[in-house]
Tab-separated table of C-alpha atoms in Angstrom:
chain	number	residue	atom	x	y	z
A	44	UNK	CA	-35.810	2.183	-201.321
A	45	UNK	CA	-32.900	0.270	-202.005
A	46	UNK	CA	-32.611	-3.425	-200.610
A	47	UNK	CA	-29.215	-2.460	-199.288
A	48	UNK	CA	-30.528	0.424	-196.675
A	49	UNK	CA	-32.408	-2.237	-194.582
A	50	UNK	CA	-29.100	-3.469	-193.148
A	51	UNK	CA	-27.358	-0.073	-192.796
A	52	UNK	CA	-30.587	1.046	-191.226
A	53	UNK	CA	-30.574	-1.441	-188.286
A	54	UNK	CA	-26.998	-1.184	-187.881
A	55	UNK	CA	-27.045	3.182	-187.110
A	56	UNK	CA	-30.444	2.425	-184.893
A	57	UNK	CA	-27.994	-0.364	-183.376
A	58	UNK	CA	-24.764	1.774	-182.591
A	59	UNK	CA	-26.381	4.975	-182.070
A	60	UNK	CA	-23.393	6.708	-184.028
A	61	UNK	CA	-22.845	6.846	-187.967
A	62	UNK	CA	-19.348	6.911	-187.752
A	63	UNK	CA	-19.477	3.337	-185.746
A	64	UNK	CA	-22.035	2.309	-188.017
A	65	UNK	CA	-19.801	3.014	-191.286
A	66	UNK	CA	-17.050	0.921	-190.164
A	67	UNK	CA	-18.865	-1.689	-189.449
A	68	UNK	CA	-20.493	-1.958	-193.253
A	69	UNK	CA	-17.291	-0.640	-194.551
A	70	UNK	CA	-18.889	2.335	-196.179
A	71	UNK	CA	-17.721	6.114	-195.988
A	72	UNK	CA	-19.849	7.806	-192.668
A	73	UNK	CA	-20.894	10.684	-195.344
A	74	UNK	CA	-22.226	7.833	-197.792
A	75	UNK	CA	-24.119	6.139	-195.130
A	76	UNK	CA	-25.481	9.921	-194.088
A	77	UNK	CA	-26.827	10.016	-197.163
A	78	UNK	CA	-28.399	6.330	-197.456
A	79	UNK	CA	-30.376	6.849	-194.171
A	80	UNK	CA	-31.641	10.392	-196.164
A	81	UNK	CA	-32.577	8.348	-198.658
A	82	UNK	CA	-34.429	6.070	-196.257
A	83	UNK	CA	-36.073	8.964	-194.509
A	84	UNK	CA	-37.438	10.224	-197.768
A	85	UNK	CA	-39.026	7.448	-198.665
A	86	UNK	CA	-40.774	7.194	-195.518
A	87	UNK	CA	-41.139	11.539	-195.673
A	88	UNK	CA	-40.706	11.720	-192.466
A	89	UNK	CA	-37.157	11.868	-189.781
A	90	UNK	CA	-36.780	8.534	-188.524
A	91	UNK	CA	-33.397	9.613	-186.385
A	92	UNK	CA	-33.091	12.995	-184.254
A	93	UNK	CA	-29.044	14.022	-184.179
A	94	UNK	CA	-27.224	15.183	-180.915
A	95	UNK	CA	-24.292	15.756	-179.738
A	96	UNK	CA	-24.093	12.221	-178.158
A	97	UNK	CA	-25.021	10.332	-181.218
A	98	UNK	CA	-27.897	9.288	-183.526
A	99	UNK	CA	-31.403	8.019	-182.090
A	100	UNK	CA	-34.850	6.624	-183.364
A	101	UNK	CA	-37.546	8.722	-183.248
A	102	UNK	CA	-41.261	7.639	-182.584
A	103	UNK	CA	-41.573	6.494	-186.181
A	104	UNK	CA	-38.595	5.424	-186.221
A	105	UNK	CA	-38.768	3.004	-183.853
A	106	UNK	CA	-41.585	1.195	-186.225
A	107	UNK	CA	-39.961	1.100	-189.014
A	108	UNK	CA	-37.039	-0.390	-187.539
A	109	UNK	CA	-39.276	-3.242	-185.931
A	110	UNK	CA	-40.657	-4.133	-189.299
A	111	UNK	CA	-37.292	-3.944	-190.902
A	112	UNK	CA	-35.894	-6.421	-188.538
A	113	UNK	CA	-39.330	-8.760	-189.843
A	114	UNK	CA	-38.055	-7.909	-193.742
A	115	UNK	CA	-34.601	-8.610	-192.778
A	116	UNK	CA	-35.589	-12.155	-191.274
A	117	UNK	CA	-37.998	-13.153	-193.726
A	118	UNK	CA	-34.851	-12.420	-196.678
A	119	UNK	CA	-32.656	-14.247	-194.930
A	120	UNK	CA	-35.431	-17.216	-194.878
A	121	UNK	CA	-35.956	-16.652	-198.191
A	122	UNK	CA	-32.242	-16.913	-199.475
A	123	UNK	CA	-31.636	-19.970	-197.441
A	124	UNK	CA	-34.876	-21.703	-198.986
A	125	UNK	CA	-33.778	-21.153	-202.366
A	126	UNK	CA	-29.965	-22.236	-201.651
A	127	UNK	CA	-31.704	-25.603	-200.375
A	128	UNK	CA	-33.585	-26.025	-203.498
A	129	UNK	CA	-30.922	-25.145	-205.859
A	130	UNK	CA	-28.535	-27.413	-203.619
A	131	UNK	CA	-30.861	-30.401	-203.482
A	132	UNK	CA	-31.597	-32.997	-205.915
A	133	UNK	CA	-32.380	-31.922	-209.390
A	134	UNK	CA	-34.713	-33.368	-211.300
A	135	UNK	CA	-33.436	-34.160	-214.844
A	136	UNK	CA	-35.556	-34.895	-218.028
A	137	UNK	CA	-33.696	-36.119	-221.115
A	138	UNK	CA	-34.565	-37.665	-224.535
A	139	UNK	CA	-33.459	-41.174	-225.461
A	140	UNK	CA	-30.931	-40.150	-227.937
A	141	UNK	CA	-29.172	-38.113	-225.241
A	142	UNK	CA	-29.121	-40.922	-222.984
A	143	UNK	CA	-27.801	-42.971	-225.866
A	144	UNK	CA	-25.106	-40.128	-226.993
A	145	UNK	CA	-24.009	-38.292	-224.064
A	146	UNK	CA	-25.484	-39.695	-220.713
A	147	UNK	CA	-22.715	-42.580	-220.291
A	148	UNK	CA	-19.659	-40.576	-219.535
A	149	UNK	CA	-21.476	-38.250	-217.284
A	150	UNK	CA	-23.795	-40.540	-215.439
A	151	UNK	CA	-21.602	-41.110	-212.310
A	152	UNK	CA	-20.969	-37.592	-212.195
A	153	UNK	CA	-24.814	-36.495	-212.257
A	154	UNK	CA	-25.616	-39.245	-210.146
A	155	UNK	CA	-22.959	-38.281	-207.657
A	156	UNK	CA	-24.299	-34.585	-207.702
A	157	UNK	CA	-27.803	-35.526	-206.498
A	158	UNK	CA	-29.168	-35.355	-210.394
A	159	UNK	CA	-32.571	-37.813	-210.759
A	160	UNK	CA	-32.523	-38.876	-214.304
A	161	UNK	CA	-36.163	-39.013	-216.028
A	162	UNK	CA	-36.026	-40.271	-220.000
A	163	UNK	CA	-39.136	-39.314	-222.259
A	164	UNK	CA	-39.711	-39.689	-226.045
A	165	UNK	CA	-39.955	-36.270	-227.254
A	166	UNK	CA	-39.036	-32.577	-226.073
A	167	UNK	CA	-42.902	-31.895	-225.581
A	168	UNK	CA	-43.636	-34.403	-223.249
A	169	UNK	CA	-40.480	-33.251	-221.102
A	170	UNK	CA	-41.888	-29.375	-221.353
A	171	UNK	CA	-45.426	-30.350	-220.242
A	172	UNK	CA	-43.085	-31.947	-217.164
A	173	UNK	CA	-41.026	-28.588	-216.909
A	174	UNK	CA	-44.470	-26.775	-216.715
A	175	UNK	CA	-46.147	-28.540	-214.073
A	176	UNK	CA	-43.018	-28.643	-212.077
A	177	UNK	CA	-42.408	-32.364	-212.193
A	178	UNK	CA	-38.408	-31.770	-213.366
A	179	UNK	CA	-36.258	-29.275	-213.147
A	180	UNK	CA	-34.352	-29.055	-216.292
A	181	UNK	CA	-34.835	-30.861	-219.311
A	182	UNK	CA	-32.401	-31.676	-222.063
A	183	UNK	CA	-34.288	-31.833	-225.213
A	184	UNK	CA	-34.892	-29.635	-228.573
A	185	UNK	CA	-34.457	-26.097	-228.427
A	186	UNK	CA	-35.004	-25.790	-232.062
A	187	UNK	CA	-38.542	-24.805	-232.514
A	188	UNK	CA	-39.057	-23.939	-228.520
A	189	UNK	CA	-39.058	-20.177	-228.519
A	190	UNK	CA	-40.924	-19.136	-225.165
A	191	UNK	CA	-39.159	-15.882	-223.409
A	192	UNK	CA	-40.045	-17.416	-219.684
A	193	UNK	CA	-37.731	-20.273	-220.159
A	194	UNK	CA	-33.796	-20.180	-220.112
A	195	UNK	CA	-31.561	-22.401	-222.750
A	196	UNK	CA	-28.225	-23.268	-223.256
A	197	UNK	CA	-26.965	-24.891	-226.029
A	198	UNK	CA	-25.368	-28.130	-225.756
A	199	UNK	CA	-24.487	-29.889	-229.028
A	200	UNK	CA	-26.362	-30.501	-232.970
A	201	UNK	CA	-27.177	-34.080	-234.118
A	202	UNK	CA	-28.241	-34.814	-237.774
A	203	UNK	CA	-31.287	-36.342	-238.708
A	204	UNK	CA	-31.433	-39.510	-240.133
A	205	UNK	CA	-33.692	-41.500	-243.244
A	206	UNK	CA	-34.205	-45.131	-242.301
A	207	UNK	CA	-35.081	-47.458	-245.233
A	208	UNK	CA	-35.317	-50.890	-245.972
A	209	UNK	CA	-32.464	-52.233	-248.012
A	210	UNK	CA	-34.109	-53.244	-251.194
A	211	UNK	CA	-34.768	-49.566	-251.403
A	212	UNK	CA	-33.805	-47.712	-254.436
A	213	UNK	CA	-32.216	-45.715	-252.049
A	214	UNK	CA	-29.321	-47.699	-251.169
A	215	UNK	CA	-25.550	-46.902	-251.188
A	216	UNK	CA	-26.785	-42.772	-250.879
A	217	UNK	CA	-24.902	-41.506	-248.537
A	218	UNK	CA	-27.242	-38.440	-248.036
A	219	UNK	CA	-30.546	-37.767	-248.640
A	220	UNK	CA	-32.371	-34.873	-250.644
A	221	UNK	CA	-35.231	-33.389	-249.099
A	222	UNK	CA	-36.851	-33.743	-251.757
A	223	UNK	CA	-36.936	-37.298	-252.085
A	224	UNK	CA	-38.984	-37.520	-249.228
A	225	UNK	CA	-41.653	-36.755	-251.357
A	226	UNK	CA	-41.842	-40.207	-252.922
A	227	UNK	CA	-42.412	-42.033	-249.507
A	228	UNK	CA	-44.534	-42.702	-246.927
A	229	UNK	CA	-43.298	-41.839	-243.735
A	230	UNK	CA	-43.805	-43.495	-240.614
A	231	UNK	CA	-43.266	-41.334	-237.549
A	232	UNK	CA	-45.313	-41.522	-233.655
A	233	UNK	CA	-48.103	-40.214	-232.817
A	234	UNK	CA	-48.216	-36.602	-231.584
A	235	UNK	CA	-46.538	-34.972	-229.383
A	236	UNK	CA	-43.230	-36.066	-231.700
A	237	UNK	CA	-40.213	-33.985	-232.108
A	238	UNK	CA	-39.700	-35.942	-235.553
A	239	UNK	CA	-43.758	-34.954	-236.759
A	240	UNK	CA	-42.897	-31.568	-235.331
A	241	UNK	CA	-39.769	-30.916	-237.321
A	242	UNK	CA	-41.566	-32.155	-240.416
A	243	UNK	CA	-44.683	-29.913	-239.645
A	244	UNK	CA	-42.193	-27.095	-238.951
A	245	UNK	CA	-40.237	-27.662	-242.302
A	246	UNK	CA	-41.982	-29.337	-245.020
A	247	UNK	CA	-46.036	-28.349	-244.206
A	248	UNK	CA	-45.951	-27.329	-247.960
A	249	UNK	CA	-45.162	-30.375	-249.046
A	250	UNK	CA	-47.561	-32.281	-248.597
A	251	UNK	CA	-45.577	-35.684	-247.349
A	252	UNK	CA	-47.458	-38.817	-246.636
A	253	UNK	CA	-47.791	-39.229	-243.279
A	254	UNK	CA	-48.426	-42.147	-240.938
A	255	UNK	CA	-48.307	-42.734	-237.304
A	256	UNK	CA	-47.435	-45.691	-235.328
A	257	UNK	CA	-48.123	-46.466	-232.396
A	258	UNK	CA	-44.094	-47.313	-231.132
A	259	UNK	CA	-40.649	-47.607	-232.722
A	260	UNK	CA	-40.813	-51.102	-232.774
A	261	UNK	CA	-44.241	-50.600	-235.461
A	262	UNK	CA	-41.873	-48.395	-237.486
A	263	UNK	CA	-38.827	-50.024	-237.918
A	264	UNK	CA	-41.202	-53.417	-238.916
A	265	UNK	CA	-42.925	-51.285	-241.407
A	266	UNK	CA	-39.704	-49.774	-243.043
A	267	UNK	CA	-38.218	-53.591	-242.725
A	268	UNK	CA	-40.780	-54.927	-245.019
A	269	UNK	CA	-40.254	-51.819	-247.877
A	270	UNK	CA	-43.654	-49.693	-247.074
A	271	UNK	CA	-41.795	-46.870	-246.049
A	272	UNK	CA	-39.248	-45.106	-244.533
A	273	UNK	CA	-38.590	-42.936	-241.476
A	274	UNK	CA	-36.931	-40.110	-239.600
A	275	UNK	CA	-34.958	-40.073	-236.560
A	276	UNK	CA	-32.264	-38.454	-235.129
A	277	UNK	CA	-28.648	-39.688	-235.629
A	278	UNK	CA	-27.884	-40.898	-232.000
A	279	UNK	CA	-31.211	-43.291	-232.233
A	280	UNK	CA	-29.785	-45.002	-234.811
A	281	UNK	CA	-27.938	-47.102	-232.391
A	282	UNK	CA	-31.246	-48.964	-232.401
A	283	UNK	CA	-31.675	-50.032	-235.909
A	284	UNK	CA	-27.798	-51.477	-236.463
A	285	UNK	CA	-29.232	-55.096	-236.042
A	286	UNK	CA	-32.271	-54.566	-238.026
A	287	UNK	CA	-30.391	-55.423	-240.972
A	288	UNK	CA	-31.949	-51.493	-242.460
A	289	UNK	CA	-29.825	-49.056	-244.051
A	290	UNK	CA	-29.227	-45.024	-242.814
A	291	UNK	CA	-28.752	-42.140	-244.963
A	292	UNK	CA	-28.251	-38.410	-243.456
A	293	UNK	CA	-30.604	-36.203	-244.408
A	294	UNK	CA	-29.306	-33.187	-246.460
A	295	UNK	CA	-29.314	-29.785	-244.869
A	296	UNK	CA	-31.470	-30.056	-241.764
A	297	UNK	CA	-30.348	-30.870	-238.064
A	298	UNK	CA	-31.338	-30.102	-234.414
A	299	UNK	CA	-30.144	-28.241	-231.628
A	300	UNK	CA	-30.532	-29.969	-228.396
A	301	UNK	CA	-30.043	-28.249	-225.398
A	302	UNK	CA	-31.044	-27.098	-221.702
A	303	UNK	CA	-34.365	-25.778	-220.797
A	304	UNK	CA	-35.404	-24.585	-217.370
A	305	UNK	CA	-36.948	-21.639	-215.397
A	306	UNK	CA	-34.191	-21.335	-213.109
A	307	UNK	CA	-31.309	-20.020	-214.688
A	308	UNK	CA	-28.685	-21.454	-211.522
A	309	UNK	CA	-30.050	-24.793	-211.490
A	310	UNK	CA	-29.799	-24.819	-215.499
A	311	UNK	CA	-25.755	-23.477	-215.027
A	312	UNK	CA	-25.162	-26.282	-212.312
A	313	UNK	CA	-26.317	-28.802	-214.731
A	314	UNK	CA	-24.424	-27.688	-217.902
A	315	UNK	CA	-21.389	-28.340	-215.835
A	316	UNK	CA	-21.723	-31.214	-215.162
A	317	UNK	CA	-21.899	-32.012	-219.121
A	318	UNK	CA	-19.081	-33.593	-220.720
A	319	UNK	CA	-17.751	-31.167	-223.643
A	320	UNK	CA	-19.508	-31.748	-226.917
């Protein structure tokens, strides 16, 4: 049974006449004829008896028109919960180069639109958040995220970066072959990482040397003092200017970064509040 014959239901069993009824829902009085058919066959029985004098509930009728009047109240509960939720502060996760990139010129906006901002290091970390219901929406990598429960819009692409130390015989490149990579050791934080995962996603067959630290602050010293290098994305690089290190792009490979939620509104509202890309 369609979700629309509960109303014109209760409004014939109301006015007692079809023709009143259709004007009321602004429907043709043969169309809504043939809805409460419809209703009466799914319930194979009559639920009205016609006379002369108008249309009235039968026995059974009279039933099903009490518990449609329950349906009808618990929908209308229903739609106003979910308009409070999607109408009441959203919770926000983002990842630091976001913040750093984007989050300035729409901060005020968010924060005068009831958005709580939550900033974690990688997309993973934000997900498990997602998941358990902690936030909302995230804004994070929608590269490698590929579930089919989960809605995404696309927001912008930033590069990824090679930070080295500059007595590296990599100076004065202005990109970076993937290739080269091979000839390093490369720092990058413990997992869950959106940098380890991109290089797990990309180069497992290359068998890079790998080593975690425990914080950015452990990398950056280590790539300082020439014992390797590391990958981050371009907006993080914000945080190595006064390290005295130098930045190369690295050829070929970027990220999307974009929303993630389960609620497709709550994900729209957010995306407008976006400055453009």
């Amino acid at each position: 049974m369609n979700i629309d014959y509960i109303e014109d239901f209760i409004k014939v069993a109301e006015c007692q006449s079809l023709n009143q009824a259709s004007d009321l829902l602004n429907i043709s009085t043969p169309a809504l004829s043939k809805r409460i058919k419809h209703i009466e066959n799914y319930f194979e029985c009559d639920l009205f008896y016609r006379t002369s004098r108008g249309i009235f509930l039968t026995k059974n009728g009279e039933i099903v028109l009490e518990k449609l009047l329950i349906v009808r109240q618990n929908l209308k509960n229903l739609k106003s919960q979910i308009f409070e939720s999607i109408n009441s502060n959203i919770r926000l996760g983002l990842l630091p180069s976001f913040s750093l990139y984007k989050l300035e010129n729409s901060q005020k906006k968010m924060l005068n639109n009831n958005i709580e901002i939550k900033i974690e290091n990688n997309t993973q970390i934000l997900l498990e958040h997602l998941y358990n219901g902690d936030i909302d929406v995230i804004i994070g990598d929608i590269t490698s995220n590929e579930s089919q429960k989960l809605f995404y819009k696309y927001v912008y692409s930033e590069d990824y970066m090679i930070v080295y130390s500059k007595n590296s015989r990599l100076i004065n490149n202005d990109s970076i072959d993937v290739d080269t990579l091979k000839n390093y050791k490369i720092f990058v934080l413990p997992p869950p990482c959106d940098t380890l995962a991109f290089i797990r996603k990309n180069f497992s067959e290359m068998k890079l040397e790998i080593e975690y630290k425990d914080n950015l602050e452990s990398i950056f010293a280590s790539v300082k003092t020439g014992q390797g290098i590391t990958i981050i994305p371009r907006p993080l690089t914000t945080r190595v200017e006064s390290m005295n290190l130098q930045i190369s792009k690295l050829e070929n490979y970027s990220r999307d970064v974009g929303l993630i939620a389960y609620n497709k509104k709550i994900l729209d509202n957010v995306f407008e509040m976006l400055p453009e890309a």
